């Protein structure tokens, strides 16, 4: 028998077993058609309902108001770093700098106009979310990264902003209720909390489109995909199907409210142990701690135990807890599909390691 594995990978990452089973089954035979999901047209009449249902469920789960479209694209969150300014930056855009991903988004925006950094947490290696910054009212939009996957910081409120807020929610989408009406656009790569890798979700407020004066290449123009319902060209069919299974799973579990309850519970368990354990210390500041990516290091005096703890945790079935190189130490990514049992197993492992030292 193989040992039980607890998947704390940062992304691609854990998915509910039944989501993977349903997707795998459809890859062998799609809805009794005698054909694989992989070998049918995206325009097949039994595939269109997959996209329609995924869009409808996304809208239902996040209570997305009228006037917003949900679209599925390729290119990852990284392509959105350029698509957002391409479509919305006329003169000037404001960016909140909370780490590597935010910095990458700013780099792309600078190709299109002036970029104002409204605040940055770079001074303390992005261990916190800046608060009380001024939002310039003459900027076209404010870009934020709601969850900083690498540093384990998360902005858990929906900001009040005089200009449209464009949010990279790659790693915390569907982990809490969001007031979508406070955003102009929300996007993310699916492989953290929505689906397998290969699809990008975008929620966009339609009346913000079409206001920039530059010509936009067809594929990079959100209007193309809104108008064609994500079917302008061939979308990533299998990842969309997988996303649909996960959206169904979330609904069955009780929706985003249930996801938030579980996320809080998991975070309490893991942060509780980090704060109690004599060996470890959390890296993110208390008020900015992420529920999705929990980052921690060994205390100064125990630094030499780094490799030993990693090997010990691995021997107990923990997967993917090595921290990102920019932070070091450890990172336990606790996305929607992570069980309470998985967090308890990690805690037991930390306690046992502490007892040995
Ligand atoms: C992973 C990640 C990205 C990059 O996503 P890709 O889909 O690989 O381009 C961007 N932003 C955040 C917050 C991420 O966690």
Tab-separated table of C-alpha atoms and ligand atoms in Angstrom:
chain	number	residue	atom	x	y	z
A	1	UNK	CA	0.000	0.000	0.000
A	2	UNK	CA	1.314	3.447	-0.809
A	3	UNK	CA	1.517	5.964	2.025
A	4	UNK	CA	-1.250	8.548	2.246
A	5	UNK	CA	-0.018	11.792	0.686
A	6	UNK	CA	-1.097	15.267	1.736
A	7	UNK	CA	-0.748	17.633	-1.200
A	8	UNK	CA	0.358	21.105	-0.083
A	9	UNK	CA	1.646	22.087	-3.547
A	10	UNK	CA	1.337	25.798	-4.398
A	11	UNK	CA	0.134	25.193	-7.965
A	12	UNK	CA	-0.769	23.207	-9.900
A	13	UNK	CA	-2.281	21.891	-6.754
A	14	UNK	CA	-4.751	19.742	-4.903
A	15	UNK	CA	-8.181	19.051	-6.400
A	16	UNK	CA	-11.039	17.030	-4.923
A	17	UNK	CA	-10.686	13.357	-5.838
A	18	UNK	CA	-14.171	13.209	-7.369
A	19	UNK	CA	-13.312	16.162	-9.636
A	20	UNK	CA	-10.269	14.326	-10.956
A	21	UNK	CA	-12.230	11.087	-11.317
A	22	UNK	CA	-15.038	12.743	-13.285
A	23	UNK	CA	-12.523	14.524	-15.547
A	24	UNK	CA	-10.504	11.352	-16.076
A	25	UNK	CA	-13.665	9.406	-16.919
A	26	UNK	CA	-14.738	12.046	-19.474
A	27	UNK	CA	-11.289	11.831	-21.058
A	28	UNK	CA	-11.959	8.166	-21.720
A	29	UNK	CA	-15.605	8.509	-22.683
A	30	UNK	CA	-17.566	11.748	-22.711
A	31	UNK	CA	-21.201	11.369	-21.665
A	32	UNK	CA	-21.794	8.003	-23.259
A	33	UNK	CA	-20.857	9.338	-26.700
A	34	UNK	CA	-18.276	6.665	-27.417
A	35	UNK	CA	-15.711	9.451	-27.805
A	36	UNK	CA	-13.195	11.080	-25.483
A	37	UNK	CA	-13.649	14.662	-24.295
A	38	UNK	CA	-10.197	15.204	-25.817
A	39	UNK	CA	-11.262	14.284	-29.329
A	40	UNK	CA	-14.529	16.174	-29.784
A	41	UNK	CA	-15.143	19.631	-31.211
A	42	UNK	CA	-15.514	22.520	-28.832
A	43	UNK	CA	-18.533	23.317	-31.001
A	44	UNK	CA	-20.062	19.888	-30.502
A	45	UNK	CA	-23.591	20.230	-29.213
A	46	UNK	CA	-22.781	18.244	-26.088
A	47	UNK	CA	-19.793	20.466	-25.249
A	48	UNK	CA	-21.522	23.850	-25.373
A	49	UNK	CA	-23.513	23.001	-22.197
A	50	UNK	CA	-20.201	22.444	-20.367
A	51	UNK	CA	-19.151	26.051	-20.958
A	52	UNK	CA	-22.653	27.383	-20.332
A	53	UNK	CA	-22.968	25.511	-17.058
A	54	UNK	CA	-19.480	26.523	-15.889
A	55	UNK	CA	-20.312	30.191	-16.552
A	56	UNK	CA	-23.708	29.888	-14.836
A	57	UNK	CA	-22.239	28.177	-11.765
A	58	UNK	CA	-19.397	30.712	-11.506
A	59	UNK	CA	-22.029	33.479	-11.538
A	60	UNK	CA	-24.191	31.688	-9.006
A	61	UNK	CA	-21.395	30.810	-6.574
A	62	UNK	CA	-19.895	34.306	-6.534
A	63	UNK	CA	-23.268	36.017	-6.863
A	64	UNK	CA	-21.954	37.940	-9.879
A	65	UNK	CA	-24.254	40.869	-10.721
A	66	UNK	CA	-25.825	41.681	-14.082
A	67	UNK	CA	-23.496	43.427	-16.488
A	68	UNK	CA	-20.525	41.128	-15.881
A	69	UNK	CA	-19.267	38.379	-18.192
A	70	UNK	CA	-17.347	35.265	-17.215
A	71	UNK	CA	-14.923	34.062	-19.880
A	72	UNK	CA	-12.385	31.260	-20.145
A	73	UNK	CA	-9.109	31.943	-21.940
A	74	UNK	CA	-5.649	30.498	-22.487
A	75	UNK	CA	-2.326	32.091	-21.567
A	76	UNK	CA	-2.488	31.925	-17.778
A	77	UNK	CA	-2.704	34.791	-15.322
A	78	UNK	CA	0.557	36.023	-16.843
A	79	UNK	CA	-1.146	36.924	-20.126
A	80	UNK	CA	-3.708	38.959	-18.168
A	81	UNK	CA	-0.821	41.100	-16.884
A	82	UNK	CA	-0.670	42.540	-20.419
A	83	UNK	CA	-4.329	42.166	-21.428
A	84	UNK	CA	-5.543	44.314	-18.537
A	85	UNK	CA	-3.497	47.401	-19.533
A	86	UNK	CA	-4.032	46.685	-23.248
A	87	UNK	CA	-7.803	46.947	-22.722
A	88	UNK	CA	-8.080	49.516	-19.923
A	89	UNK	CA	-4.979	51.696	-19.623
A	90	UNK	CA	-5.412	54.909	-21.576
A	91	UNK	CA	-2.990	57.209	-19.735
A	92	UNK	CA	-2.239	56.057	-16.229
A	93	UNK	CA	-2.860	53.071	-13.962
A	94	UNK	CA	-2.337	52.492	-10.247
A	95	UNK	CA	-0.754	49.309	-8.905
A	96	UNK	CA	-0.457	47.926	-5.384
A	97	UNK	CA	2.893	46.180	-5.167
A	98	UNK	CA	2.612	43.121	-2.949
A	99	UNK	CA	5.214	40.856	-4.515
A	100	UNK	CA	6.600	39.088	-7.539
A	101	UNK	CA	3.280	38.661	-9.376
A	102	UNK	CA	2.240	42.276	-8.784
A	103	UNK	CA	5.672	43.409	-10.000
A	104	UNK	CA	5.305	41.354	-13.156
A	105	UNK	CA	1.886	42.888	-13.761
A	106	UNK	CA	3.377	46.391	-13.353
A	107	UNK	CA	6.162	45.616	-15.805
A	108	UNK	CA	3.631	44.838	-18.536
A	109	UNK	CA	1.485	47.882	-17.741
A	110	UNK	CA	4.504	50.168	-18.224
A	111	UNK	CA	4.469	49.202	-21.907
A	112	UNK	CA	1.100	50.943	-22.250
A	113	UNK	CA	1.287	54.076	-20.135
A	114	UNK	CA	2.186	55.619	-16.822
A	115	UNK	CA	2.192	53.322	-13.804
A	116	UNK	CA	1.785	54.690	-10.285
A	117	UNK	CA	2.799	52.400	-7.444
A	118	UNK	CA	0.248	53.361	-4.759
A	119	UNK	CA	2.051	51.406	-2.047
A	120	UNK	CA	4.577	48.609	-1.719
A	121	UNK	CA	5.562	46.109	0.938
A	122	UNK	CA	8.940	45.498	-0.654
A	123	UNK	CA	10.686	47.151	2.312
A	124	UNK	CA	9.953	44.069	4.425
A	125	UNK	CA	10.140	41.410	1.704
A	126	UNK	CA	6.398	41.590	1.043
A	127	UNK	CA	5.456	40.159	4.432
A	128	UNK	CA	2.408	42.408	4.726
A	129	UNK	CA	-0.392	44.038	2.739
A	130	UNK	CA	-0.046	47.853	2.747
A	131	UNK	CA	-3.117	49.659	4.122
A	132	UNK	CA	-4.511	53.182	3.924
A	133	UNK	CA	-2.851	54.112	0.680
A	134	UNK	CA	-4.178	56.874	-1.534
A	135	UNK	CA	-5.860	55.824	-4.765
A	136	UNK	CA	-5.363	58.427	-7.525
A	137	UNK	CA	-8.801	59.335	-8.885
A	138	UNK	CA	-7.375	60.237	-12.291
A	139	UNK	CA	-5.960	56.747	-12.930
A	140	UNK	CA	-7.836	54.386	-15.241
A	141	UNK	CA	-7.846	51.552	-12.705
A	142	UNK	CA	-6.236	50.117	-9.581
A	143	UNK	CA	-4.591	46.696	-9.896
A	144	UNK	CA	-4.251	44.450	-6.856
A	145	UNK	CA	-3.151	40.887	-6.139
A	146	UNK	CA	-5.615	39.610	-3.536
A	147	UNK	CA	-3.530	36.647	-2.448
A	148	UNK	CA	0.236	36.577	-2.680
A	149	UNK	CA	0.979	32.921	-3.239
A	150	UNK	CA	4.714	33.225	-2.636
A	151	UNK	CA	4.716	35.337	0.545
A	152	UNK	CA	1.556	34.015	2.176
A	153	UNK	CA	-0.229	37.355	2.463
A	154	UNK	CA	-3.846	37.986	1.580
A	155	UNK	CA	-6.150	40.968	1.275
A	156	UNK	CA	-9.405	39.629	2.669
A	157	UNK	CA	-11.604	42.689	2.079
A	158	UNK	CA	-13.014	44.087	-1.129
A	159	UNK	CA	-11.607	47.614	-1.360
A	160	UNK	CA	-13.724	50.717	-1.734
A	161	UNK	CA	-12.168	52.504	-4.673
A	162	UNK	CA	-13.126	55.552	-6.725
A	163	UNK	CA	-11.682	53.844	-9.829
A	164	UNK	CA	-12.252	50.286	-11.130
A	165	UNK	CA	-10.327	47.607	-9.252
A	166	UNK	CA	-8.695	44.896	-11.373
A	167	UNK	CA	-7.733	41.923	-9.226
A	168	UNK	CA	-5.448	38.967	-9.725
A	169	UNK	CA	-7.275	36.316	-7.665
A	170	UNK	CA	-5.324	33.363	-9.051
A	171	UNK	CA	-4.766	31.732	-5.693
A	172	UNK	CA	-7.818	32.639	-3.621
A	173	UNK	CA	-10.739	32.667	-6.039
A	174	UNK	CA	-13.783	30.840	-4.644
A	175	UNK	CA	-12.296	30.615	-1.153
A	176	UNK	CA	-14.597	33.322	0.211
A	177	UNK	CA	-17.618	35.373	-0.860
A	178	UNK	CA	-16.506	38.379	-2.927
A	179	UNK	CA	-18.496	41.543	-3.614
A	180	UNK	CA	-17.929	41.428	-7.369
A	181	UNK	CA	-19.701	44.777	-7.829
A	182	UNK	CA	-16.603	46.419	-6.295
A	183	UNK	CA	-14.397	45.155	-9.136
A	184	UNK	CA	-13.967	46.038	-12.776
A	185	UNK	CA	-12.270	42.759	-13.539
A	186	UNK	CA	-11.139	39.651	-11.680
A	187	UNK	CA	-8.809	37.117	-13.258
A	188	UNK	CA	-6.635	34.166	-12.471
A	189	UNK	CA	-4.914	31.046	-13.659
A	190	UNK	CA	-7.090	28.052	-12.800
A	191	UNK	CA	-4.372	25.795	-11.435
A	192	UNK	CA	-4.365	27.074	-7.856
A	193	UNK	CA	-7.959	26.795	-6.702
A	194	UNK	CA	-10.234	26.180	-9.678
A	195	UNK	CA	-9.045	23.505	-12.061
A	196	UNK	CA	-6.088	21.789	-13.651
A	197	UNK	CA	-3.564	24.004	-15.512
A	198	UNK	CA	-4.460	25.335	-18.950
A	199	UNK	CA	-7.366	27.707	-18.497
A	200	UNK	CA	-7.662	31.282	-17.219
A	201	UNK	CA	-10.889	32.690	-15.810
A	202	UNK	CA	-11.860	36.330	-16.293
A	203	UNK	CA	-14.861	38.111	-14.760
A	204	UNK	CA	-15.253	41.450	-16.487
A	205	UNK	CA	-17.633	44.361	-16.163
A	206	UNK	CA	-18.854	44.817	-19.696
A	207	UNK	CA	-19.405	48.583	-19.734
A	208	UNK	CA	-15.719	49.224	-18.978
A	209	UNK	CA	-14.705	47.678	-22.289
A	210	UNK	CA	-14.023	49.614	-25.462
A	211	UNK	CA	-12.843	52.886	-23.932
A	212	UNK	CA	-9.149	52.855	-24.869
A	213	UNK	CA	-8.108	54.533	-28.091
A	214	UNK	CA	-5.469	52.032	-29.221
A	215	UNK	CA	-6.284	49.166	-31.592
A	216	UNK	CA	-6.220	45.806	-29.793
A	217	UNK	CA	-5.272	42.547	-31.535
A	218	UNK	CA	-8.378	40.370	-31.825
A	219	UNK	CA	-7.246	37.625	-29.459
A	220	UNK	CA	-6.136	40.099	-26.793
A	221	UNK	CA	-9.364	42.080	-26.882
A	222	UNK	CA	-11.737	40.993	-24.102
A	223	UNK	CA	-14.673	42.027	-26.284
A	224	UNK	CA	-13.862	39.200	-28.714
A	225	UNK	CA	-14.246	36.578	-26.020
A	226	UNK	CA	-17.230	38.202	-24.326
A	227	UNK	CA	-19.036	38.413	-27.652
A	228	UNK	CA	-18.236	34.830	-28.629
A	229	UNK	CA	-18.810	33.301	-25.192
A	230	UNK	CA	-15.231	31.976	-24.902
A	231	UNK	CA	-15.679	30.230	-28.273
A	232	UNK	CA	-13.932	32.633	-30.642
A	233	UNK	CA	-11.224	30.027	-31.094
A	234	UNK	CA	-10.695	26.614	-29.521
A	235	UNK	CA	-10.761	27.035	-25.746
A	236	UNK	CA	-8.966	24.608	-23.394
A	237	UNK	CA	-11.783	22.074	-23.313
A	238	UNK	CA	-10.520	19.573	-20.744
A	239	UNK	CA	-9.484	22.207	-18.140
A	240	UNK	CA	-12.896	23.900	-18.581
A	241	UNK	CA	-14.616	20.558	-18.003
A	242	UNK	CA	-12.449	20.038	-14.911
A	243	UNK	CA	-13.361	23.542	-13.677
A	244	UNK	CA	-17.046	22.688	-14.097
A	245	UNK	CA	-16.631	19.564	-11.963
A	246	UNK	CA	-14.924	21.632	-9.280
A	247	UNK	CA	-17.607	24.335	-9.376
A	248	UNK	CA	-20.210	21.584	-8.904
A	249	UNK	CA	-18.191	20.195	-6.013
A	250	UNK	CA	-18.014	23.625	-4.346
A	251	UNK	CA	-21.768	24.049	-4.709
A	252	UNK	CA	-22.394	20.606	-3.224
A	253	UNK	CA	-20.188	21.468	-0.235
A	254	UNK	CA	-22.265	24.558	0.522
A	255	UNK	CA	-20.743	27.179	-1.778
A	256	UNK	CA	-18.142	29.837	-1.079
A	257	UNK	CA	-19.474	30.387	2.457
A	258	UNK	CA	-18.595	26.780	3.254
A	259	UNK	CA	-15.236	27.203	1.519
A	260	UNK	CA	-14.511	30.231	3.683
A	261	UNK	CA	-15.495	28.422	6.891
A	262	UNK	CA	-13.138	25.575	6.048
A	263	UNK	CA	-10.356	27.946	5.023
A	264	UNK	CA	-10.622	29.705	8.386
A	265	UNK	CA	-10.605	26.403	10.214
A	266	UNK	CA	-7.549	25.130	8.345
A	267	UNK	CA	-5.702	28.405	8.876
A	268	UNK	CA	-6.466	28.359	12.602
A	269	UNK	CA	-5.107	24.841	12.914
A	270	UNK	CA	-1.862	25.479	11.045
A	271	UNK	CA	-1.106	29.037	12.267
A	272	UNK	CA	-2.052	27.910	15.775
A	273	UNK	CA	0.680	25.310	15.676
A	274	UNK	CA	3.248	27.639	14.076
A	275	UNK	CA	2.655	30.142	16.894
A	276	UNK	CA	2.803	27.458	19.601
A	277	UNK	CA	5.725	25.378	18.333
A	278	UNK	CA	9.146	26.404	19.713
A	279	UNK	CA	10.904	25.634	16.419
A	280	UNK	CA	8.885	27.685	13.951
A	281	UNK	CA	7.794	31.228	13.231
A	282	UNK	CA	5.355	32.550	10.611
A	283	UNK	CA	6.754	34.913	7.971
A	284	UNK	CA	3.665	37.017	7.198
A	285	UNK	CA	2.524	39.758	9.568
A	286	UNK	CA	-0.474	38.772	11.653
A	287	UNK	CA	-3.076	41.036	10.000
A	288	UNK	CA	-1.983	40.011	6.505
A	289	UNK	CA	-1.787	36.241	6.879
A	290	UNK	CA	-3.099	34.231	3.953
A	291	UNK	CA	-5.545	31.389	4.481
A	292	UNK	CA	-4.456	29.822	1.237
A	293	UNK	CA	-0.654	29.811	1.473
A	294	UNK	CA	0.756	29.463	4.972
A	295	UNK	CA	4.422	30.407	5.083
A	296	UNK	CA	6.759	29.690	8.003
A	297	UNK	CA	10.442	29.282	8.754
A	298	UNK	CA	12.575	27.741	11.471
A	299	UNK	CA	13.545	30.191	14.192
A	300	UNK	CA	17.058	31.629	14.038
A	301	UNK	CA	18.461	29.142	16.561
A	302	UNK	CA	17.026	26.126	14.715
A	303	UNK	CA	17.981	27.126	11.169
A	304	UNK	CA	20.228	24.091	10.726
A	305	UNK	CA	17.185	21.788	10.929
A	306	UNK	CA	15.830	22.944	7.550
A	307	UNK	CA	16.721	19.853	5.500
A	308	UNK	CA	15.960	17.525	8.383
A	309	UNK	CA	12.412	18.828	8.839
A	310	UNK	CA	11.740	18.682	5.131
A	311	UNK	CA	12.901	15.050	5.000
A	312	UNK	CA	10.910	14.217	8.132
A	313	UNK	CA	7.724	15.833	6.806
A	314	UNK	CA	8.184	14.076	3.473
A	315	UNK	CA	8.544	10.743	5.271
A	316	UNK	CA	5.166	11.449	6.907
A	317	UNK	CA	3.461	12.011	3.558
A	318	UNK	CA	3.617	15.831	3.316
A	319	UNK	CA	4.076	16.962	-0.293
A	320	UNK	CA	5.127	20.368	-1.597
A	321	UNK	CA	5.859	22.153	1.681
A	322	UNK	CA	9.258	23.550	0.665
A	323	UNK	CA	8.988	27.336	0.677
A	324	UNK	CA	9.501	29.497	-2.404
A	325	UNK	CA	13.136	30.538	-2.852
A	326	UNK	CA	12.246	34.203	-2.211
A	327	UNK	CA	10.977	33.389	1.290
A	328	UNK	CA	12.751	30.157	2.216
A	329	UNK	CA	11.510	27.789	4.903
A	330	UNK	CA	8.157	26.189	4.305
A	331	UNK	CA	4.833	26.849	2.671
A	332	UNK	CA	1.692	24.838	3.250
A	333	UNK	CA	-0.775	25.705	0.504
A	334	UNK	CA	-4.257	24.988	1.823
A	335	UNK	CA	-6.598	25.432	-1.110
A	336	UNK	CA	-10.303	24.534	-1.120
A	337	UNK	CA	-9.725	20.810	-1.538
A	338	UNK	CA	-7.308	20.491	1.401
A	339	UNK	CA	-8.948	18.540	4.205
A	340	UNK	CA	-8.908	19.406	7.887
A	341	UNK	CA	-7.311	15.994	8.323
A	342	UNK	CA	-4.433	17.071	6.067
A	343	UNK	CA	-3.783	20.117	8.245
A	344	UNK	CA	-3.955	17.988	11.370
A	345	UNK	CA	-1.436	15.589	9.861
A	346	UNK	CA	0.942	18.485	9.198
A	347	UNK	CA	0.498	19.739	12.755
A	348	UNK	CA	1.140	16.259	14.183
A	349	UNK	CA	4.312	16.112	12.136
A	350	UNK	CA	5.474	19.531	13.440
A	351	UNK	CA	4.750	18.467	17.026
A	352	UNK	CA	6.610	15.193	16.641
A	353	UNK	CA	9.605	16.970	15.132
A	354	UNK	CA	9.590	19.475	17.985
A	355	UNK	CA	9.604	16.643	20.554
A	356	UNK	CA	12.743	15.248	18.909
A	357	UNK	CA	14.627	18.532	19.352
B	1	LIG	C1	0.589	31.476	-10.080
B	1	LIG	C2	0.226	32.889	-10.097
B	1	LIG	C3	0.313	33.660	-11.274
B	1	LIG	C4	0.833	33.106	-12.567
B	1	LIG	O1	-0.097	32.270	-13.133
B	1	LIG	P1	0.124	31.594	-14.566
B	1	LIG	O2	-1.218	31.002	-14.829
B	1	LIG	O3	1.202	30.570	-14.401
B	1	LIG	O4	0.502	32.644	-15.527
B	1	LIG	C5	-0.094	34.975	-11.216
B	1	LIG	N1	-0.556	35.528	-10.083
B	1	LIG	C6	-0.651	34.816	-8.938
B	1	LIG	C7	-1.178	35.467	-7.707
B	1	LIG	C8	-0.262	33.478	-8.916
B	1	LIG	O5	-0.358	32.764	-7.780
